[in-house]
């Protein structure tokens, strides 16, 4: 039975707080701006608290695979009750797809305009190093992968990645609207948040899984409409069905488009970073296009959308990857729906079903539409806004994916 609720989260958070207090001297709370409280010195990390982190057990034959990832979306000025934007402890809570005997994390300062300093990081309370040091500076626009840390990672469970940011100025690189509760702590207290800050990937060393499946999509992949902290996004359902044979990472961004920047960099531009460069990726799932159809300015040429999807497939084929694509679901009743836009959506679906774009197709449209009103979602799947799904609808999407189609090695054809 999937452990969706992450029952060990409270224990992990408490343990993380204790580890920070015991392992590192943290002089003073944290700096506040505009509060009248003077800033306080932050002591350097105690080098004795830094664990040795060999890459993997000796003679290991395992692989580094993505167990979780997210797509950095934007940079924000991040304030809580007047406190400085980055002088905090951030506890990112993420949900794994596969487990392993060691982990490594990726930190991103993609949207920052100043260097990001992290002077203490842990994975489930185990200290993490970067090129052998406890502290790391990530250049504006850059990212860094940590050293491996020997920490047991459980599949289908919540994982807490803690970061302390004592001096950086931001903007803070985030993925918002995560449908998962994380925490931000400063000297005044602890706040809940549904943003992931700076953390963009967790890889595990795994000796049994065959690889990772990377899913790129929009809000329907990111899980808009799903219940908070239940991990009910359809890629989560897919991960449960795979039972540890593959990791699954979710690069969905709410509002994302293929051909234009909008919410997040357009998918065609972020494809390498968020999908092709995922550790151990073997198969790509693409579920995109509805925002090109329905957002202003609307794309009125279905062939342009189809061609962009085909181009992404060809780029994946060049890496030896298999590509599975999804049709676009109906959305009549949503505020942007018009008959003309629906006609574009249906033409895109015809092009997808005709073949020549993806190696195989998941027909989300047929599965999610109301058979008596096929331009609308089935009411049982509709979260209420007529565009996004509820937990039942996302379970349906996750159940549709043909597992053998995902697990077959390599692309069907290099010439589409």
Tab-separated table of C-alpha atoms in Angstrom:
chain	number	residue	atom	x	y	z
A	1	UNK	CA	0.000	0.000	0.000
A	2	UNK	CA	1.565	3.316	-1.033
A	3	UNK	CA	2.878	5.408	1.829
A	4	UNK	CA	1.507	8.640	0.374
A	5	UNK	CA	0.993	10.517	3.575
A	6	UNK	CA	4.644	10.429	4.727
A	7	UNK	CA	3.911	9.467	8.332
A	8	UNK	CA	7.559	9.794	9.345
A	9	UNK	CA	7.710	13.449	8.332
A	10	UNK	CA	7.167	14.864	11.814
A	11	UNK	CA	9.888	12.624	13.238
A	12	UNK	CA	12.261	13.642	10.452
A	13	UNK	CA	11.624	17.340	11.017
A	14	UNK	CA	12.167	17.059	14.749
A	15	UNK	CA	15.316	15.025	14.197
A	16	UNK	CA	16.517	17.544	11.647
A	17	UNK	CA	16.131	20.373	14.136
A	18	UNK	CA	18.040	18.415	16.759
A	19	UNK	CA	20.815	17.590	14.306
A	20	UNK	CA	21.228	21.220	13.366
A	21	UNK	CA	21.421	22.243	17.015
A	22	UNK	CA	23.821	19.489	18.004
A	23	UNK	CA	26.006	19.306	14.930
A	24	UNK	CA	26.495	22.968	14.092
A	25	UNK	CA	26.976	26.019	16.322
A	26	UNK	CA	24.394	28.481	15.139
A	27	UNK	CA	25.115	31.735	16.983
A	28	UNK	CA	21.965	33.802	17.213
A	29	UNK	CA	18.738	33.235	15.411
A	30	UNK	CA	18.706	34.931	12.012
A	31	UNK	CA	18.818	38.436	10.603
A	32	UNK	CA	15.616	40.482	10.350
A	33	UNK	CA	15.098	43.511	8.143
A	34	UNK	CA	12.947	46.355	9.312
A	35	UNK	CA	12.243	44.803	12.721
A	36	UNK	CA	14.609	46.841	14.839
A	37	UNK	CA	16.404	43.668	15.922
A	38	UNK	CA	20.147	43.838	15.200
A	39	UNK	CA	21.663	41.174	13.006
A	40	UNK	CA	23.586	38.462	14.811
A	41	UNK	CA	26.715	36.565	13.883
A	42	UNK	CA	26.397	33.090	12.407
A	43	UNK	CA	29.170	30.770	13.460
A	44	UNK	CA	31.057	28.758	10.875
A	45	UNK	CA	29.977	25.119	10.594
A	46	UNK	CA	31.775	22.756	12.930
A	47	UNK	CA	33.942	20.596	10.646
A	48	UNK	CA	33.437	17.642	12.990
A	49	UNK	CA	29.749	17.580	11.988
A	50	UNK	CA	30.496	16.869	8.329
A	51	UNK	CA	30.110	13.211	7.423
A	52	UNK	CA	32.425	11.490	5.008
A	53	UNK	CA	30.443	10.791	1.852
A	54	UNK	CA	32.019	8.224	-0.478
A	55	UNK	CA	30.365	7.932	-3.852
A	56	UNK	CA	29.034	4.433	-3.233
A	57	UNK	CA	29.889	1.233	-1.397
A	58	UNK	CA	33.018	-0.488	-2.655
A	59	UNK	CA	32.555	-2.778	-5.663
A	60	UNK	CA	29.011	-1.465	-6.193
A	61	UNK	CA	27.392	-2.104	-9.559
A	62	UNK	CA	24.463	0.262	-9.016
A	63	UNK	CA	23.468	3.349	-10.943
A	64	UNK	CA	22.726	6.955	-10.048
A	65	UNK	CA	19.041	7.495	-10.843
A	66	UNK	CA	16.635	10.345	-10.316
A	67	UNK	CA	14.110	9.558	-7.589
A	68	UNK	CA	12.619	13.063	-7.465
A	69	UNK	CA	13.022	16.302	-9.378
A	70	UNK	CA	11.244	19.544	-10.051
A	71	UNK	CA	11.570	22.298	-12.625
A	72	UNK	CA	12.740	25.687	-11.309
A	73	UNK	CA	10.091	28.157	-12.373
A	74	UNK	CA	10.869	31.691	-11.254
A	75	UNK	CA	12.782	33.913	-8.864
A	76	UNK	CA	10.883	35.677	-6.082
A	77	UNK	CA	11.540	38.226	-3.404
A	78	UNK	CA	10.871	35.920	-0.508
A	79	UNK	CA	9.853	37.595	2.747
A	80	UNK	CA	8.159	36.327	5.889
A	81	UNK	CA	7.057	38.982	8.388
A	82	UNK	CA	9.883	41.301	7.353
A	83	UNK	CA	12.692	38.775	7.715
A	84	UNK	CA	15.533	38.804	5.216
A	85	UNK	CA	14.787	36.663	2.150
A	86	UNK	CA	17.440	34.010	2.511
A	87	UNK	CA	18.747	34.115	6.103
A	88	UNK	CA	16.793	31.066	7.067
A	89	UNK	CA	16.607	27.339	7.439
A	90	UNK	CA	14.569	25.793	4.624
A	91	UNK	CA	13.137	22.290	4.965
A	92	UNK	CA	12.097	21.058	1.533
A	93	UNK	CA	9.847	18.008	1.814
A	94	UNK	CA	9.842	15.835	-1.314
A	95	UNK	CA	8.398	12.422	-2.123
A	96	UNK	CA	10.621	9.686	-3.517
A	97	UNK	CA	9.775	7.249	-6.281
A	98	UNK	CA	12.595	4.719	-5.760
A	99	UNK	CA	15.017	4.124	-2.915
A	100	UNK	CA	18.733	3.627	-2.628
A	101	UNK	CA	21.723	3.344	-0.310
A	102	UNK	CA	23.101	6.826	-1.007
A	103	UNK	CA	21.810	10.173	-2.243
A	104	UNK	CA	22.980	13.382	-3.860
A	105	UNK	CA	21.110	16.658	-4.325
A	106	UNK	CA	21.086	19.418	-6.924
A	107	UNK	CA	20.773	23.046	-5.840
A	108	UNK	CA	19.833	25.754	-8.342
A	109	UNK	CA	20.327	29.507	-8.281
A	110	UNK	CA	18.930	29.791	-11.804
A	111	UNK	CA	16.893	32.926	-11.193
A	112	UNK	CA	19.186	34.492	-8.610
A	113	UNK	CA	21.037	37.714	-9.332
A	114	UNK	CA	23.505	37.246	-6.458
A	115	UNK	CA	25.573	34.254	-5.328
A	116	UNK	CA	23.693	31.787	-3.143
A	117	UNK	CA	25.524	30.639	-0.001
A	118	UNK	CA	24.394	27.449	1.725
A	119	UNK	CA	26.469	26.799	4.835
A	120	UNK	CA	24.712	23.642	6.036
A	121	UNK	CA	22.686	21.005	4.207
A	122	UNK	CA	21.289	17.639	5.215
A	123	UNK	CA	19.316	14.785	3.690
A	124	UNK	CA	17.130	13.262	6.416
A	125	UNK	CA	19.563	14.790	8.979
A	126	UNK	CA	22.703	13.342	7.314
A	127	UNK	CA	25.172	16.166	6.540
A	128	UNK	CA	25.833	16.821	2.860
A	129	UNK	CA	29.083	18.144	1.428
A	130	UNK	CA	29.955	19.905	-1.810
A	131	UNK	CA	33.403	19.076	-3.157
A	132	UNK	CA	34.322	18.007	0.353
A	133	UNK	CA	33.153	21.189	2.101
A	134	UNK	CA	30.098	21.766	4.279
A	135	UNK	CA	29.418	25.169	2.727
A	136	UNK	CA	28.927	26.015	-0.930
A	137	UNK	CA	28.454	29.132	-3.036
A	138	UNK	CA	26.295	28.781	-6.151
A	139	UNK	CA	26.822	31.509	-8.739
A	140	UNK	CA	23.901	33.531	-10.002
A	141	UNK	CA	22.293	31.515	-12.781
A	142	UNK	CA	24.162	28.358	-11.793
A	143	UNK	CA	23.556	25.033	-10.105
A	144	UNK	CA	25.633	22.465	-8.249
A	145	UNK	CA	25.381	18.743	-7.522
A	146	UNK	CA	26.427	17.648	-4.042
A	147	UNK	CA	28.835	14.923	-3.108
A	148	UNK	CA	27.118	11.589	-2.490
A	149	UNK	CA	26.060	10.974	1.096
A	150	UNK	CA	25.547	7.513	2.546
A	151	UNK	CA	21.958	7.746	3.711
A	152	UNK	CA	19.255	5.107	3.294
A	153	UNK	CA	16.505	6.444	1.046
A	154	UNK	CA	13.161	4.666	1.195
A	155	UNK	CA	10.987	4.377	-1.917
A	156	UNK	CA	7.535	6.021	-1.946
A	157	UNK	CA	8.260	8.074	1.169
A	158	UNK	CA	8.772	11.675	2.207
A	159	UNK	CA	12.370	12.915	2.325
A	160	UNK	CA	13.485	16.119	4.072
A	161	UNK	CA	16.282	18.155	2.485
A	162	UNK	CA	17.341	20.963	4.813
A	163	UNK	CA	19.292	24.010	3.643
A	164	UNK	CA	20.587	26.929	5.686
A	165	UNK	CA	21.151	30.176	3.778
A	166	UNK	CA	23.006	32.699	5.962
A	167	UNK	CA	24.116	35.440	3.571
A	168	UNK	CA	22.699	35.223	0.035
A	169	UNK	CA	20.482	38.004	-1.286
A	170	UNK	CA	18.183	36.306	-3.808
A	171	UNK	CA	15.902	36.401	-5.717
A	172	UNK	CA	15.015	32.938	-4.465
A	173	UNK	CA	14.769	30.242	-7.152
A	174	UNK	CA	11.556	28.338	-6.484
A	175	UNK	CA	9.022	25.905	-7.812
A	176	UNK	CA	5.660	27.182	-6.489
A	177	UNK	CA	2.371	25.379	-5.988
A	178	UNK	CA	3.952	22.042	-5.101
A	179	UNK	CA	0.871	20.454	-3.450
A	180	UNK	CA	3.268	19.418	-0.698
A	181	UNK	CA	3.945	21.150	2.624
A	182	UNK	CA	7.498	22.272	3.284
A	183	UNK	CA	8.793	24.593	6.016
A	184	UNK	CA	10.749	27.821	6.406
A	185	UNK	CA	12.255	28.556	9.815
A	186	UNK	CA	13.765	31.742	11.181
A	187	UNK	CA	14.277	33.273	14.596
A	188	UNK	CA	10.600	34.144	14.871
A	189	UNK	CA	9.238	30.700	14.192
A	190	UNK	CA	8.419	28.164	11.518
A	191	UNK	CA	6.112	28.766	8.556
A	192	UNK	CA	4.451	26.322	6.228
A	193	UNK	CA	4.987	26.787	2.510
A	194	UNK	CA	3.992	25.061	-0.707
A	195	UNK	CA	7.102	26.224	-2.570
A	196	UNK	CA	10.291	24.228	-3.049
A	197	UNK	CA	13.303	26.518	-2.657
A	198	UNK	CA	16.639	25.998	-4.460
A	199	UNK	CA	16.340	22.183	-4.491
A	200	UNK	CA	15.714	20.770	-7.976
A	201	UNK	CA	16.747	17.097	-7.849
A	202	UNK	CA	17.443	14.146	-5.583
A	203	UNK	CA	19.316	11.202	-7.095
A	204	UNK	CA	19.858	7.849	-5.422
A	205	UNK	CA	22.387	5.102	-5.840
A	206	UNK	CA	20.279	2.059	-6.700
A	207	UNK	CA	21.394	-1.449	-7.638
A	208	UNK	CA	18.092	-2.857	-8.906
A	209	UNK	CA	16.093	-0.230	-10.829
A	210	UNK	CA	16.512	-0.051	-14.600
A	211	UNK	CA	16.444	3.721	-14.982
A	212	UNK	CA	14.318	6.823	-14.587
A	213	UNK	CA	11.236	8.053	-16.430
A	214	UNK	CA	11.137	11.844	-16.840
A	215	UNK	CA	7.715	13.448	-17.269
A	216	UNK	CA	7.430	16.975	-18.681
A	217	UNK	CA	4.110	18.758	-18.619
A	218	UNK	CA	1.983	21.638	-17.377
A	219	UNK	CA	-0.388	22.037	-14.420
A	220	UNK	CA	-2.094	18.750	-15.252
A	221	UNK	CA	1.230	17.015	-14.649
A	222	UNK	CA	2.233	19.249	-11.723
A	223	UNK	CA	-1.014	18.210	-10.029
A	224	UNK	CA	-3.220	21.319	-9.891
A	225	UNK	CA	-6.502	20.267	-8.289
A	226	UNK	CA	-4.995	17.389	-6.305
A	227	UNK	CA	-5.183	17.190	-2.524
A	228	UNK	CA	-2.329	18.699	-0.521
A	229	UNK	CA	0.206	16.219	0.890
A	230	UNK	CA	-1.368	13.120	-0.649
A	231	UNK	CA	1.024	12.789	-3.618
A	232	UNK	CA	-1.909	12.228	-5.947
A	233	UNK	CA	-0.374	13.665	-9.116
A	234	UNK	CA	-0.615	11.210	-11.986
A	235	UNK	CA	3.196	10.681	-12.160
A	236	UNK	CA	3.015	9.619	-8.492
A	237	UNK	CA	0.371	7.050	-9.425
A	238	UNK	CA	2.619	5.861	-12.249
A	239	UNK	CA	5.558	5.493	-9.832
A	240	UNK	CA	3.424	3.315	-7.551
A	241	UNK	CA	2.516	1.061	-10.455
A	242	UNK	CA	6.148	0.613	-11.463
A	243	UNK	CA	6.982	-0.760	-7.982
A	244	UNK	CA	10.596	0.328	-7.935
A	245	UNK	CA	11.550	-0.827	-11.421
A	246	UNK	CA	12.037	2.785	-12.542
A	247	UNK	CA	12.304	6.124	-10.825
A	248	UNK	CA	9.793	8.764	-11.910
A	249	UNK	CA	10.551	12.494	-11.854
A	250	UNK	CA	8.010	15.243	-12.486
A	251	UNK	CA	9.052	18.300	-14.505
A	252	UNK	CA	5.552	19.744	-14.732
A	253	UNK	CA	5.083	23.510	-14.444
A	254	UNK	CA	1.635	25.031	-14.025
A	255	UNK	CA	0.868	27.274	-16.994
A	256	UNK	CA	3.807	26.003	-19.041
A	257	UNK	CA	3.718	26.195	-22.830
A	258	UNK	CA	5.724	24.586	-25.610
A	259	UNK	CA	6.243	27.514	-27.960
A	260	UNK	CA	6.239	30.594	-25.721
A	261	UNK	CA	7.612	31.554	-22.345
A	262	UNK	CA	4.906	32.121	-19.774
A	263	UNK	CA	4.840	30.513	-16.386
A	264	UNK	CA	8.312	29.126	-16.493
A	265	UNK	CA	10.604	28.923	-19.476
A	266	UNK	CA	8.860	27.333	-22.472
A	267	UNK	CA	9.142	23.563	-22.536
A	268	UNK	CA	11.068	23.434	-25.803
A	269	UNK	CA	13.806	25.580	-24.212
A	270	UNK	CA	13.980	23.797	-20.839
A	271	UNK	CA	13.786	20.285	-22.277
A	272	UNK	CA	17.496	19.492	-21.958
A	273	UNK	CA	17.839	20.861	-18.430
A	274	UNK	CA	14.654	19.419	-16.932
A	275	UNK	CA	14.365	16.146	-18.854
A	276	UNK	CA	17.309	14.985	-20.953
A	277	UNK	CA	19.851	15.709	-18.216
A	278	UNK	CA	17.979	13.774	-15.509
A	279	UNK	CA	20.181	11.098	-13.946
A	280	UNK	CA	19.562	7.688	-15.498
A	281	UNK	CA	16.715	8.791	-17.770
A	282	UNK	CA	15.551	6.042	-20.133
A	283	UNK	CA	12.065	7.163	-21.191
A	284	UNK	CA	10.457	10.588	-21.609
A	285	UNK	CA	6.737	11.276	-21.234
A	286	UNK	CA	5.456	14.519	-22.799
A	287	UNK	CA	2.058	15.903	-21.786
A	288	UNK	CA	1.993	19.426	-23.180
A	289	UNK	CA	0.088	21.702	-25.532
A	290	UNK	CA	-3.149	22.720	-23.836
A	291	UNK	CA	-1.730	26.064	-22.675
A	292	UNK	CA	-0.539	26.875	-26.191
A	293	UNK	CA	-4.152	26.354	-27.252
A	294	UNK	CA	-5.969	28.172	-24.455
A	295	UNK	CA	-3.643	30.868	-23.057
A	296	UNK	CA	-3.302	34.338	-24.601
A	297	UNK	CA	-1.838	34.750	-27.148
A	298	UNK	CA	-3.323	31.515	-28.421
A	299	UNK	CA	-1.545	29.330	-30.942
A	300	UNK	CA	-4.002	28.873	-33.794
A	301	UNK	CA	-1.925	26.532	-35.965
A	302	UNK	CA	-2.102	22.916	-34.727
A	303	UNK	CA	0.764	21.961	-37.007
A	304	UNK	CA	3.144	24.283	-35.144
A	305	UNK	CA	2.313	22.535	-31.875
A	306	UNK	CA	2.714	19.095	-33.465
A	307	UNK	CA	6.027	20.077	-35.055
A	308	UNK	CA	7.361	21.332	-31.708
A	309	UNK	CA	6.382	18.064	-30.038
A	310	UNK	CA	8.086	16.110	-32.832
A	311	UNK	CA	11.233	18.197	-32.425
A	312	UNK	CA	11.381	17.380	-28.709
A	313	UNK	CA	10.992	13.689	-29.550
A	314	UNK	CA	13.845	13.871	-32.037
A	315	UNK	CA	16.078	15.502	-29.426
A	316	UNK	CA	15.302	12.667	-27.023
A	317	UNK	CA	15.968	10.088	-29.756
A	318	UNK	CA	19.388	11.636	-30.268
A	319	UNK	CA	20.126	10.585	-26.665
A	320	UNK	CA	18.790	7.068	-27.313
A	321	UNK	CA	15.600	7.654	-25.298
A	322	UNK	CA	12.086	6.404	-25.900
A	323	UNK	CA	9.275	9.012	-25.968
A	324	UNK	CA	5.653	8.572	-24.968
A	325	UNK	CA	3.204	11.423	-25.571
A	326	UNK	CA	-0.287	12.318	-24.385
A	327	UNK	CA	-3.311	13.787	-26.152
A	328	UNK	CA	-4.830	17.062	-24.930
A	329	UNK	CA	-7.839	16.802	-22.638
A	330	UNK	CA	-11.106	18.762	-23.068
A	331	UNK	CA	-11.791	21.910	-21.069
A	332	UNK	CA	-15.159	23.370	-22.059
A	333	UNK	CA	-16.496	25.409	-19.139
A	334	UNK	CA	-13.094	26.902	-18.324
A	335	UNK	CA	-13.020	30.669	-18.807
A	336	UNK	CA	-10.780	30.628	-21.916
A	337	UNK	CA	-12.682	27.955	-23.847
A	338	UNK	CA	-14.083	28.787	-27.278
A	339	UNK	CA	-15.232	26.540	-30.119
A	340	UNK	CA	-12.331	27.771	-32.264
A	341	UNK	CA	-9.735	26.897	-29.636
A	342	UNK	CA	-11.330	23.544	-29.073
A	343	UNK	CA	-11.036	22.876	-32.800
A	344	UNK	CA	-7.269	23.498	-32.567
A	345	UNK	CA	-7.042	21.085	-29.620
A	346	UNK	CA	-8.884	18.388	-31.542
A	347	UNK	CA	-6.675	18.864	-34.599
A	348	UNK	CA	-3.549	18.526	-32.424
A	349	UNK	CA	-4.974	15.287	-31.062
A	350	UNK	CA	-5.638	13.999	-34.564
A	351	UNK	CA	-2.014	14.658	-35.494
A	352	UNK	CA	-0.797	12.896	-32.342
A	353	UNK	CA	-3.018	9.853	-32.893
A	354	UNK	CA	-1.950	9.622	-36.540
A	355	UNK	CA	1.583	8.729	-35.441
A	356	UNK	CA	4.942	10.115	-36.404
A	357	UNK	CA	5.264	12.396	-33.365
A	358	UNK	CA	5.828	10.002	-30.438
A	359	UNK	CA	6.923	6.393	-30.131
A	360	UNK	CA	3.629	5.598	-28.417
A	361	UNK	CA	0.576	7.570	-27.298
A	362	UNK	CA	-1.430	7.811	-24.065
A	363	UNK	CA	-4.958	8.953	-24.948
A	364	UNK	CA	-5.749	11.204	-21.990
A	365	UNK	CA	-8.470	12.904	-24.029
A	366	UNK	CA	-10.548	9.779	-24.607
A	367	UNK	CA	-10.164	8.608	-21.014
A	368	UNK	CA	-10.995	11.901	-19.294
A	369	UNK	CA	-13.821	13.302	-21.429
A	370	UNK	CA	-17.526	13.002	-20.766
A	371	UNK	CA	-18.839	10.520	-23.376
A	372	UNK	CA	-22.118	12.451	-23.518
A	373	UNK	CA	-20.375	15.815	-23.914
A	374	UNK	CA	-16.879	15.081	-25.272
A	375	UNK	CA	-15.682	18.691	-25.178
A	376	UNK	CA	-15.994	18.576	-21.360
A	377	UNK	CA	-14.229	16.604	-18.656
A	378	UNK	CA	-16.108	13.746	-17.100
A	379	UNK	CA	-17.701	15.321	-13.984
A	380	UNK	CA	-16.295	12.589	-11.742
A	381	UNK	CA	-12.762	13.691	-12.732
A	382	UNK	CA	-13.281	17.483	-12.712
A	383	UNK	CA	-11.797	19.385	-9.752
A	384	UNK	CA	-14.417	22.071	-10.352
A	385	UNK	CA	-12.778	24.492	-12.787
A	386	UNK	CA	-13.377	22.254	-15.860
A	387	UNK	CA	-9.689	22.218	-16.806
A	388	UNK	CA	-7.901	20.446	-13.963
A	389	UNK	CA	-8.584	17.056	-12.424
A	390	UNK	CA	-9.275	15.872	-8.908
A	391	UNK	CA	-7.521	12.949	-7.227
A	392	UNK	CA	-9.829	10.454	-8.929
A	393	UNK	CA	-9.057	11.934	-12.324
A	394	UNK	CA	-5.315	11.856	-11.734
A	395	UNK	CA	-5.535	8.233	-10.619
A	396	UNK	CA	-7.238	7.521	-13.913
A	397	UNK	CA	-4.458	9.197	-15.903
A	398	UNK	CA	-1.753	7.363	-13.967
A	399	UNK	CA	-3.485	4.050	-14.597
A	400	UNK	CA	-3.599	4.647	-18.365
A	401	UNK	CA	0.124	4.584	-18.992
A	402	UNK	CA	1.096	1.345	-20.678
A	403	UNK	CA	4.013	0.022	-18.628
A	404	UNK	CA	5.526	-2.173	-21.366
A	405	UNK	CA	5.581	0.870	-23.664
A	406	UNK	CA	7.603	2.744	-21.042
A	407	UNK	CA	9.975	-0.106	-20.367
A	408	UNK	CA	10.898	-1.009	-23.924
A	409	UNK	CA	14.437	0.106	-24.582
A	410	UNK	CA	15.308	2.884	-26.977
A	411	UNK	CA	13.276	4.862	-29.507
A	412	UNK	CA	11.021	3.151	-32.025
A	413	UNK	CA	12.597	5.097	-34.851
A	414	UNK	CA	15.281	7.694	-35.273
A	415	UNK	CA	13.504	9.124	-38.298
A	416	UNK	CA	10.120	10.639	-37.613
